[in-house]
Amino acid sequence: MFQLEMDQRQSCRVERRFLVTDFDDLEFSEPFDGHDVNLTGLGFWINDADWFLPGQEISLRVQNLDDGEIYSLNSVKVVHIQKEGERFLCGCHIVQITSSQLLSHHRLVITDAATAEISLYSSEMDEFNFIEEGSPLSTDPSDLQEASLALDLAVAEMQAQQNDGDQLVADLVQQIKWRLQPQAEPMSASEQQDLLRYIIEQVESFGLFFKHSGQSAMALSILAKLIAHTPLKVEDREDWKTMLSDFERRFISEKMQVAFDFMHQGVAPHDAMLMAEKYLQEKKID
């Protein structure tokens, strides 16, 4: 089961027209006016600060006033209650979400190209993840085949990064050993500081490499999960494909996107990455 962490509430908040009510209020008989949303949260107006408490976990229903769509959010945590004039703004963070809820919430947040660009620029990868319980898998063989290709590419990326990482470690050890070879004269304090600074810089670069490589494989894995849960309803399917495109544009590198295209032509994952790298190098020269 996947849970969004509080520090992942990164995407830009935008004002939208929506209503919020208690999970059991099916008719929206006593709704709260919505104020703003982002990919992992929402804010709405309440008249009494004691109705909700920071840290409280609640279940809500949301109605998008622009298209009438209603969806539920089973696990939402109250982050803050802020007084503004005669009312209070209740800011909430979505703790858990299913694939269908993610799609509905994405439709509420992303209404145009400009909003998509702003929201995606500041979004985090895990904002597109969801719990698998209650999230039906696609029964379309083409979706499952597509998801399998993405997973194959993720594995190939992890293997390639592991090989590169092993080489980086070997090079770092060799450099340190060379610099620590016995000298005719002991190292001065300044030389010792230079050596220490070099080691720190190399270790930091090594850490950044593994952080990037882990994110790349994780992005491909989440992409595979998104593809595997593509809904079958035509209108939902089209919106889901748009969300997939948003995710790819934000989190999948151009090299991996090109490699994915080559895999659709029957190329093996490792070969596809090599061909993608060569293609982009030639494109850069041109």
mmCIF file of C-alpha atoms in Angstrom:
data_model
loop_
_atom_site.group_PDB
_atom_site.id
_atom_site.type_symbol
_atom_site.label_atom_id
_atom_site.label_comp_id
_atom_site.label_asym_id
_atom_site.label_seq_id
_atom_site.Cartn_x
_atom_site.Cartn_y
_atom_site.Cartn_z
ATOM 1 C CA MET A 1 0.000 0.000 0.000
ATOM 2 C CA PHE A 2 1.355 3.398 -0.972
ATOM 3 C CA GLN A 3 1.020 6.499 1.180
ATOM 4 C CA LEU A 4 1.919 10.047 0.214
ATOM 5 C CA GLU A 5 4.327 11.737 2.607
ATOM 6 C CA MET A 6 3.608 15.213 3.919
ATOM 7 C CA ASP A 7 6.742 16.705 2.373
ATOM 8 C CA GLN A 8 5.602 15.592 -1.081
ATOM 9 C CA ARG A 9 2.880 18.279 -1.232
ATOM 10 C CA GLN A 10 4.892 20.208 -3.792
ATOM 11 C CA SER A 11 2.705 20.958 -6.795
ATOM 12 C CA CYS A 12 1.263 24.419 -7.271
ATOM 13 C CA ARG A 13 -2.154 25.115 -5.704
ATOM 14 C CA VAL A 14 -4.785 26.571 -8.019
ATOM 15 C CA GLU A 15 -8.268 27.919 -7.337
ATOM 16 C CA ARG A 16 -11.121 25.763 -8.625
ATOM 17 C CA ARG A 17 -14.931 25.607 -8.389
ATOM 18 C CA PHE A 18 -15.841 22.595 -6.260
ATOM 19 C CA LEU A 19 -17.782 21.469 -3.202
ATOM 20 C CA VAL A 20 -16.639 19.258 -0.336
ATOM 21 C CA THR A 21 -18.769 17.284 2.075
ATOM 22 C CA ASP A 22 -18.600 14.424 4.554
ATOM 23 C CA PHE A 23 -18.169 10.975 3.024
ATOM 24 C CA ASP A 24 -21.649 9.895 4.173
ATOM 25 C CA ASP A 25 -23.400 12.968 2.724
ATOM 26 C CA LEU A 26 -24.285 11.412 -0.636
ATOM 27 C CA GLU A 27 -26.621 14.269 -1.633
ATOM 28 C CA PHE A 28 -24.225 17.100 -0.714
ATOM 29 C CA SER A 29 -26.935 18.489 1.565
ATOM 30 C CA GLU A 30 -24.461 20.447 3.728
ATOM 31 C CA PRO A 31 -21.401 21.073 1.561
ATOM 32 C CA PHE A 32 -18.377 23.282 2.150
ATOM 33 C CA ASP A 33 -17.193 25.666 -0.557
ATOM 34 C CA GLY A 34 -13.937 24.565 -2.133
ATOM 35 C CA HIS A 35 -11.071 27.036 -2.413
ATOM 36 C CA ASP A 36 -7.956 25.555 -4.003
ATOM 37 C CA VAL A 37 -6.384 22.250 -5.020
ATOM 38 C CA ASN A 38 -3.120 20.670 -6.056
ATOM 39 C CA LEU A 39 -2.261 17.125 -7.093
ATOM 40 C CA THR A 40 -2.088 15.873 -3.506
ATOM 41 C CA GLY A 41 -4.372 18.161 -1.561
ATOM 42 C CA LEU A 42 -7.260 20.589 -1.379
ATOM 43 C CA GLY A 43 -8.521 23.461 0.737
ATOM 44 C CA PHE A 44 -12.114 24.379 1.604
ATOM 45 C CA TRP A 45 -13.960 26.913 3.747
ATOM 46 C CA ILE A 46 -15.552 26.158 7.124
ATOM 47 C CA ASN A 47 -17.396 28.440 9.543
ATOM 48 C CA ASP A 48 -16.116 26.931 12.792
ATOM 49 C CA ALA A 49 -12.465 26.070 13.462
ATOM 50 C CA ASP A 50 -13.517 23.286 15.847
ATOM 51 C CA TRP A 51 -15.171 21.237 13.104
ATOM 52 C CA PHE A 52 -11.811 19.787 12.094
ATOM 53 C CA LEU A 53 -8.467 19.499 13.879
ATOM 54 C CA PRO A 54 -4.936 19.540 12.422
ATOM 55 C CA GLY A 55 -3.689 15.964 12.132
ATOM 56 C CA GLN A 56 -7.216 14.547 11.964
ATOM 57 C CA GLU A 57 -7.772 11.959 9.228
ATOM 58 C CA ILE A 58 -11.115 12.222 7.436
ATOM 59 C CA SER A 59 -13.006 10.877 4.402
ATOM 60 C CA LEU A 60 -14.564 13.325 1.954
ATOM 61 C CA ARG A 61 -16.689 13.581 -1.158
ATOM 62 C CA VAL A 62 -15.795 16.170 -3.779
ATOM 63 C CA GLN A 63 -17.989 17.613 -6.535
ATOM 64 C CA ASN A 64 -16.382 19.333 -9.503
ATOM 65 C CA LEU A 65 -18.774 22.213 -10.269
ATOM 66 C CA ASP A 66 -17.439 22.632 -13.808
ATOM 67 C CA ASP A 67 -18.398 19.168 -15.041
ATOM 68 C CA GLY A 68 -20.544 17.810 -12.191
ATOM 69 C CA GLU A 69 -18.253 14.862 -11.488
ATOM 70 C CA ILE A 70 -18.394 13.510 -7.931
ATOM 71 C CA TYR A 71 -15.634 11.408 -6.412
ATOM 72 C CA SER A 72 -14.582 10.280 -2.958
ATOM 73 C CA LEU A 73 -11.312 10.628 -1.079
ATOM 74 C CA ASN A 74 -11.105 7.886 1.525
ATOM 75 C CA SER A 75 -8.079 9.099 3.442
ATOM 76 C CA VAL A 76 -7.390 12.827 3.822
ATOM 77 C CA LYS A 77 -5.394 14.456 6.636
ATOM 78 C CA VAL A 78 -6.119 17.970 7.907
ATOM 79 C CA VAL A 79 -2.885 19.962 7.681
ATOM 80 C CA HIS A 80 -3.929 23.386 8.950
ATOM 81 C CA ILE A 81 -6.874 25.602 9.897
ATOM 82 C CA GLN A 82 -6.314 29.269 8.997
ATOM 83 C CA LYS A 83 -8.644 32.128 9.901
ATOM 84 C CA GLU A 84 -9.396 34.464 6.987
ATOM 85 C CA GLY A 85 -12.054 37.067 7.692
ATOM 86 C CA GLU A 86 -15.182 35.455 9.114
ATOM 87 C CA ARG A 87 -14.303 31.986 7.838
ATOM 88 C CA PHE A 88 -11.563 29.407 8.251
ATOM 89 C CA LEU A 89 -9.601 27.731 5.465
ATOM 90 C CA CYS A 90 -9.166 24.008 6.076
ATOM 91 C CA GLY A 91 -6.110 22.762 4.190
ATOM 92 C CA CYS A 92 -5.912 19.015 3.626
ATOM 93 C CA HIS A 93 -3.398 16.510 2.273
ATOM 94 C CA ILE A 94 -4.477 13.342 0.449
ATOM 95 C CA VAL A 95 -2.891 10.411 2.280
ATOM 96 C CA GLN A 96 -4.152 7.569 0.075
ATOM 97 C CA ILE A 97 -5.804 7.546 -3.326
ATOM 98 C CA THR A 98 -7.020 4.936 -5.829
ATOM 99 C CA SER A 99 -6.475 5.109 -9.581
ATOM 100 C CA SER A 100 -10.034 6.295 -10.318
ATOM 101 C CA GLN A 101 -9.848 8.928 -7.568
ATOM 102 C CA LEU A 102 -6.472 10.055 -8.910
ATOM 103 C CA LEU A 103 -7.985 10.523 -12.367
ATOM 104 C CA SER A 104 -10.965 12.501 -11.037
ATOM 105 C CA HIS A 105 -8.761 14.693 -8.862
ATOM 106 C CA HIS A 106 -6.353 15.222 -11.756
ATOM 107 C CA ARG A 107 -9.299 16.427 -13.885
ATOM 108 C CA LEU A 108 -10.233 18.920 -11.164
ATOM 109 C CA VAL A 109 -6.684 20.277 -10.927
ATOM 110 C CA ILE A 110 -5.502 20.190 -14.539
ATOM 111 C CA THR A 111 -8.005 22.076 -16.694
ATOM 112 C CA ASP A 112 -5.766 23.639 -19.348
ATOM 113 C CA ALA A 113 -2.265 23.532 -20.780
ATOM 114 C CA ALA A 114 -1.024 26.470 -18.709
ATOM 115 C CA THR A 115 -2.157 24.903 -15.431
ATOM 116 C CA ALA A 116 -0.622 21.597 -16.452
ATOM 117 C CA GLU A 117 2.724 23.246 -17.125
ATOM 118 C CA ILE A 118 2.780 25.094 -13.791
ATOM 119 C CA SER A 119 1.542 22.147 -11.720
ATOM 120 C CA LEU A 120 3.807 19.591 -13.366
ATOM 121 C CA TYR A 121 6.894 21.789 -13.073
ATOM 122 C CA SER A 122 6.635 21.762 -9.274
ATOM 123 C CA SER A 123 5.159 18.279 -8.863
ATOM 124 C CA GLU A 124 6.831 15.237 -7.334
ATOM 125 C CA MET A 125 6.885 11.777 -8.877
ATOM 126 C CA ASP A 126 4.914 10.084 -6.114
ATOM 127 C CA GLU A 127 1.997 12.476 -6.623
ATOM 128 C CA PHE A 128 1.045 10.214 -9.542
ATOM 129 C CA ASN A 129 1.159 7.023 -7.489
ATOM 130 C CA PHE A 130 -1.879 5.329 -5.956
ATOM 131 C CA ILE A 131 -2.876 2.365 -3.805
ATOM 132 C CA GLU A 132 -3.607 -0.814 -5.743
ATOM 133 C CA GLU A 133 -6.471 -1.892 -3.496
ATOM 134 C CA GLY A 134 -9.623 -0.633 -5.196
ATOM 135 C CA SER A 135 -7.721 0.227 -8.385
ATOM 136 C CA PRO A 136 -8.800 -2.222 -11.111
ATOM 137 C CA LEU A 137 -6.275 -3.489 -13.625
ATOM 138 C CA SER A 138 -6.922 -2.947 -17.305
ATOM 139 C CA THR A 139 -8.275 -5.965 -19.169
ATOM 140 C CA ASP A 140 -7.007 -4.633 -22.491
ATOM 141 C CA PRO A 141 -4.047 -6.819 -23.598
ATOM 142 C CA SER A 142 -2.391 -3.837 -25.295
ATOM 143 C CA ASP A 143 -2.258 -1.943 -21.971
ATOM 144 C CA LEU A 144 -0.687 -4.904 -20.181
ATOM 145 C CA GLN A 145 1.834 -5.376 -22.989
ATOM 146 C CA GLU A 146 2.704 -1.672 -22.810
ATOM 147 C CA ALA A 147 3.152 -1.895 -19.032
ATOM 148 C CA SER A 148 5.406 -4.920 -19.486
ATOM 149 C CA LEU A 149 7.618 -2.957 -21.887
ATOM 150 C CA ALA A 150 7.941 -0.126 -19.360
ATOM 151 C CA LEU A 151 8.931 -2.594 -16.625
ATOM 152 C CA ASP A 152 11.488 -4.245 -18.915
ATOM 153 C CA LEU A 153 12.999 -0.827 -19.593
ATOM 154 C CA ALA A 154 13.054 -0.047 -15.853
ATOM 155 C CA VAL A 155 14.990 -3.268 -15.166
ATOM 156 C CA ALA A 156 17.435 -2.542 -18.008
ATOM 157 C CA GLU A 157 17.958 0.976 -16.646
ATOM 158 C CA MET A 158 18.679 -0.357 -13.148
ATOM 159 C CA GLN A 159 21.180 -2.879 -14.544
ATOM 160 C CA ALA A 160 22.922 -0.219 -16.634
ATOM 161 C CA GLN A 161 23.110 2.173 -13.697
ATOM 162 C CA GLN A 162 24.469 -0.606 -11.482
ATOM 163 C CA ASN A 163 27.288 -1.221 -13.968
ATOM 164 C CA ASP A 164 28.026 2.505 -14.193
ATOM 165 C CA GLY A 165 27.938 2.735 -10.400
ATOM 166 C CA ASP A 166 30.404 -0.133 -10.014
ATOM 167 C CA GLN A 167 32.771 1.630 -12.419
ATOM 168 C CA LEU A 168 32.431 4.903 -10.502
ATOM 169 C CA VAL A 169 33.313 3.138 -7.242
ATOM 170 C CA ALA A 170 36.340 1.481 -8.829
ATOM 171 C CA ASP A 171 37.552 4.803 -10.266
ATOM 172 C CA LEU A 172 37.052 6.581 -6.940
ATOM 173 C CA VAL A 173 38.985 3.921 -4.997
ATOM 174 C CA GLN A 174 41.800 4.009 -7.561
ATOM 175 C CA GLN A 175 42.042 7.804 -7.377
ATOM 176 C CA ILE A 176 42.129 7.810 -3.573
ATOM 177 C CA LYS A 177 44.793 5.065 -3.460
ATOM 178 C CA TRP A 178 46.907 6.987 -5.959
ATOM 179 C CA ARG A 179 46.665 10.178 -3.923
ATOM 180 C CA LEU A 180 47.546 8.306 -0.720
ATOM 181 C CA GLN A 181 50.723 6.727 -2.106
ATOM 182 C CA PRO A 182 53.758 7.245 0.136
ATOM 183 C CA GLN A 183 55.467 10.528 -0.642
ATOM 184 C CA ALA A 184 59.088 11.544 -0.180
ATOM 185 C CA GLU A 185 57.831 14.165 2.234
ATOM 186 C CA PRO A 186 54.713 14.072 4.449
ATOM 187 C CA MET A 187 51.698 15.975 3.115
ATOM 188 C CA SER A 188 51.351 19.499 4.354
ATOM 189 C CA ALA A 189 48.193 20.647 6.118
ATOM 190 C CA SER A 190 47.110 22.369 2.904
ATOM 191 C CA GLU A 191 47.613 19.181 0.854
ATOM 192 C CA GLN A 192 45.664 17.167 3.411
ATOM 193 C CA GLN A 193 42.806 19.656 3.148
ATOM 194 C CA ASP A 194 42.897 19.391 -0.658
ATOM 195 C CA LEU A 195 42.747 15.595 -0.444
ATOM 196 C CA LEU A 196 39.850 15.695 1.994
ATOM 197 C CA ARG A 197 38.022 18.198 -0.207
ATOM 198 C CA TYR A 198 38.542 15.964 -3.250
ATOM 199 C CA ILE A 199 37.187 12.893 -1.447
ATOM 200 C CA ILE A 200 34.112 14.798 -0.245
ATOM 201 C CA GLU A 201 33.415 16.116 -3.759
ATOM 202 C CA GLN A 202 33.696 12.634 -5.259
ATOM 203 C CA VAL A 203 31.427 11.074 -2.642
ATOM 204 C CA GLU A 204 28.830 13.823 -3.169
ATOM 205 C CA SER A 205 28.952 13.278 -6.942
ATOM 206 C CA PHE A 206 28.569 9.564 -6.350
ATOM 207 C CA GLY A 207 25.501 10.170 -4.184
ATOM 208 C CA LEU A 208 23.918 12.422 -6.821
ATOM 209 C CA PHE A 209 24.506 9.763 -9.471
ATOM 210 C CA PHE A 210 22.674 7.089 -7.502
ATOM 211 C CA LYS A 211 19.868 9.468 -6.590
ATOM 212 C CA HIS A 212 19.288 10.258 -10.265
ATOM 213 C CA SER A 213 19.583 6.634 -11.379
ATOM 214 C CA GLY A 214 17.119 5.497 -8.719
ATOM 215 C CA GLN A 215 14.622 8.174 -9.750
ATOM 216 C CA SER A 216 14.854 7.154 -13.406
ATOM 217 C CA ALA A 217 14.045 3.500 -12.691
ATOM 218 C CA MET A 218 11.309 4.497 -10.232
ATOM 219 C CA ALA A 219 9.694 6.765 -12.825
ATOM 220 C CA LEU A 220 9.567 3.921 -15.339
ATOM 221 C CA SER A 221 8.095 1.607 -12.700
ATOM 222 C CA ILE A 222 5.342 4.098 -11.831
ATOM 223 C CA LEU A 223 4.701 4.599 -15.553
ATOM 224 C CA ALA A 224 4.205 0.840 -15.912
ATOM 225 C CA LYS A 225 1.792 0.863 -12.983
ATOM 226 C CA LEU A 226 -0.179 3.752 -14.475
ATOM 227 C CA ILE A 227 -0.404 1.997 -17.840
ATOM 228 C CA ALA A 228 -1.509 -1.290 -16.262
ATOM 229 C CA HIS A 229 -4.425 0.475 -14.535
ATOM 230 C CA THR A 230 -5.681 2.313 -17.629
ATOM 231 C CA PRO A 231 -9.509 2.502 -17.372
ATOM 232 C CA LEU A 232 -11.686 0.969 -20.092
ATOM 233 C CA LYS A 233 -14.367 3.685 -20.377
ATOM 234 C CA VAL A 234 -13.592 5.724 -23.482
ATOM 235 C CA GLU A 235 -13.826 9.172 -21.842
ATOM 236 C CA ASP A 236 -11.801 8.062 -18.807
ATOM 237 C CA ARG A 237 -9.275 6.346 -21.036
ATOM 238 C CA GLU A 238 -8.603 9.531 -22.987
ATOM 239 C CA ASP A 239 -8.102 11.561 -19.806
ATOM 240 C CA TRP A 240 -5.872 8.844 -18.365
ATOM 241 C CA LYS A 241 -3.719 8.923 -21.499
ATOM 242 C CA THR A 242 -3.386 12.684 -21.046
ATOM 243 C CA MET A 243 -2.244 12.127 -17.466
ATOM 244 C CA LEU A 244 0.248 9.508 -18.674
ATOM 245 C CA SER A 245 1.594 12.010 -21.172
ATOM 246 C CA ASP A 246 1.938 14.613 -18.401
ATOM 247 C CA PHE A 247 3.858 12.119 -16.268
ATOM 248 C CA GLU A 248 6.179 11.101 -19.099
ATOM 249 C CA ARG A 249 6.937 14.714 -20.000
ATOM 250 C CA ARG A 250 7.768 15.580 -16.394
ATOM 251 C CA PHE A 251 9.615 12.497 -15.141
ATOM 252 C CA ILE A 252 10.812 10.303 -18.041
ATOM 253 C CA SER A 253 14.033 11.507 -19.655
ATOM 254 C CA GLU A 254 14.170 12.085 -23.392
ATOM 255 C CA LYS A 255 16.588 9.174 -23.702
ATOM 256 C CA MET A 256 14.173 6.793 -21.979
ATOM 257 C CA GLN A 257 11.242 8.078 -24.049
ATOM 258 C CA VAL A 258 13.153 7.426 -27.269
ATOM 259 C CA ALA A 259 14.246 4.000 -25.989
ATOM 260 C CA PHE A 260 10.618 3.204 -25.188
ATOM 261 C CA ASP A 261 9.701 4.090 -28.780
ATOM 262 C CA PHE A 262 12.403 1.746 -30.098
ATOM 263 C CA MET A 263 11.077 -1.052 -27.876
ATOM 264 C CA HIS A 264 7.682 -0.668 -29.531
ATOM 265 C CA GLN A 265 9.484 -1.587 -32.758
ATOM 266 C CA GLY A 266 10.699 -4.851 -31.237
ATOM 267 C CA VAL A 267 14.124 -3.716 -30.014
ATOM 268 C CA ALA A 268 15.403 -5.269 -26.760
ATOM 269 C CA PRO A 269 15.590 -2.861 -23.762
ATOM 270 C CA HIS A 270 19.394 -2.635 -23.500
ATOM 271 C CA ASP A 271 19.809 -2.199 -27.254
ATOM 272 C CA ALA A 272 16.990 0.356 -27.256
ATOM 273 C CA MET A 273 18.852 2.495 -24.708
ATOM 274 C CA LEU A 274 22.058 2.347 -26.770
ATOM 275 C CA MET A 275 20.159 3.275 -29.930
ATOM 276 C CA ALA A 276 18.402 6.122 -28.105
ATOM 277 C CA GLU A 277 21.697 7.515 -26.840
ATOM 278 C CA LYS A 278 23.198 7.359 -30.347
ATOM 279 C CA TYR A 279 20.095 8.950 -31.868
ATOM 280 C CA LEU A 280 20.147 11.887 -29.428
ATOM 281 C CA GLN A 281 23.878 12.433 -29.971
ATOM 282 C CA GLU A 282 23.372 12.571 -33.745
ATOM 283 C CA LYS A 283 20.371 14.857 -33.277
ATOM 284 C CA LYS A 284 22.476 17.190 -31.135
ATOM 285 C CA ILE A 285 25.202 17.346 -33.800
ATOM 286 C CA ASP A 286 22.657 18.128 -36.523
#
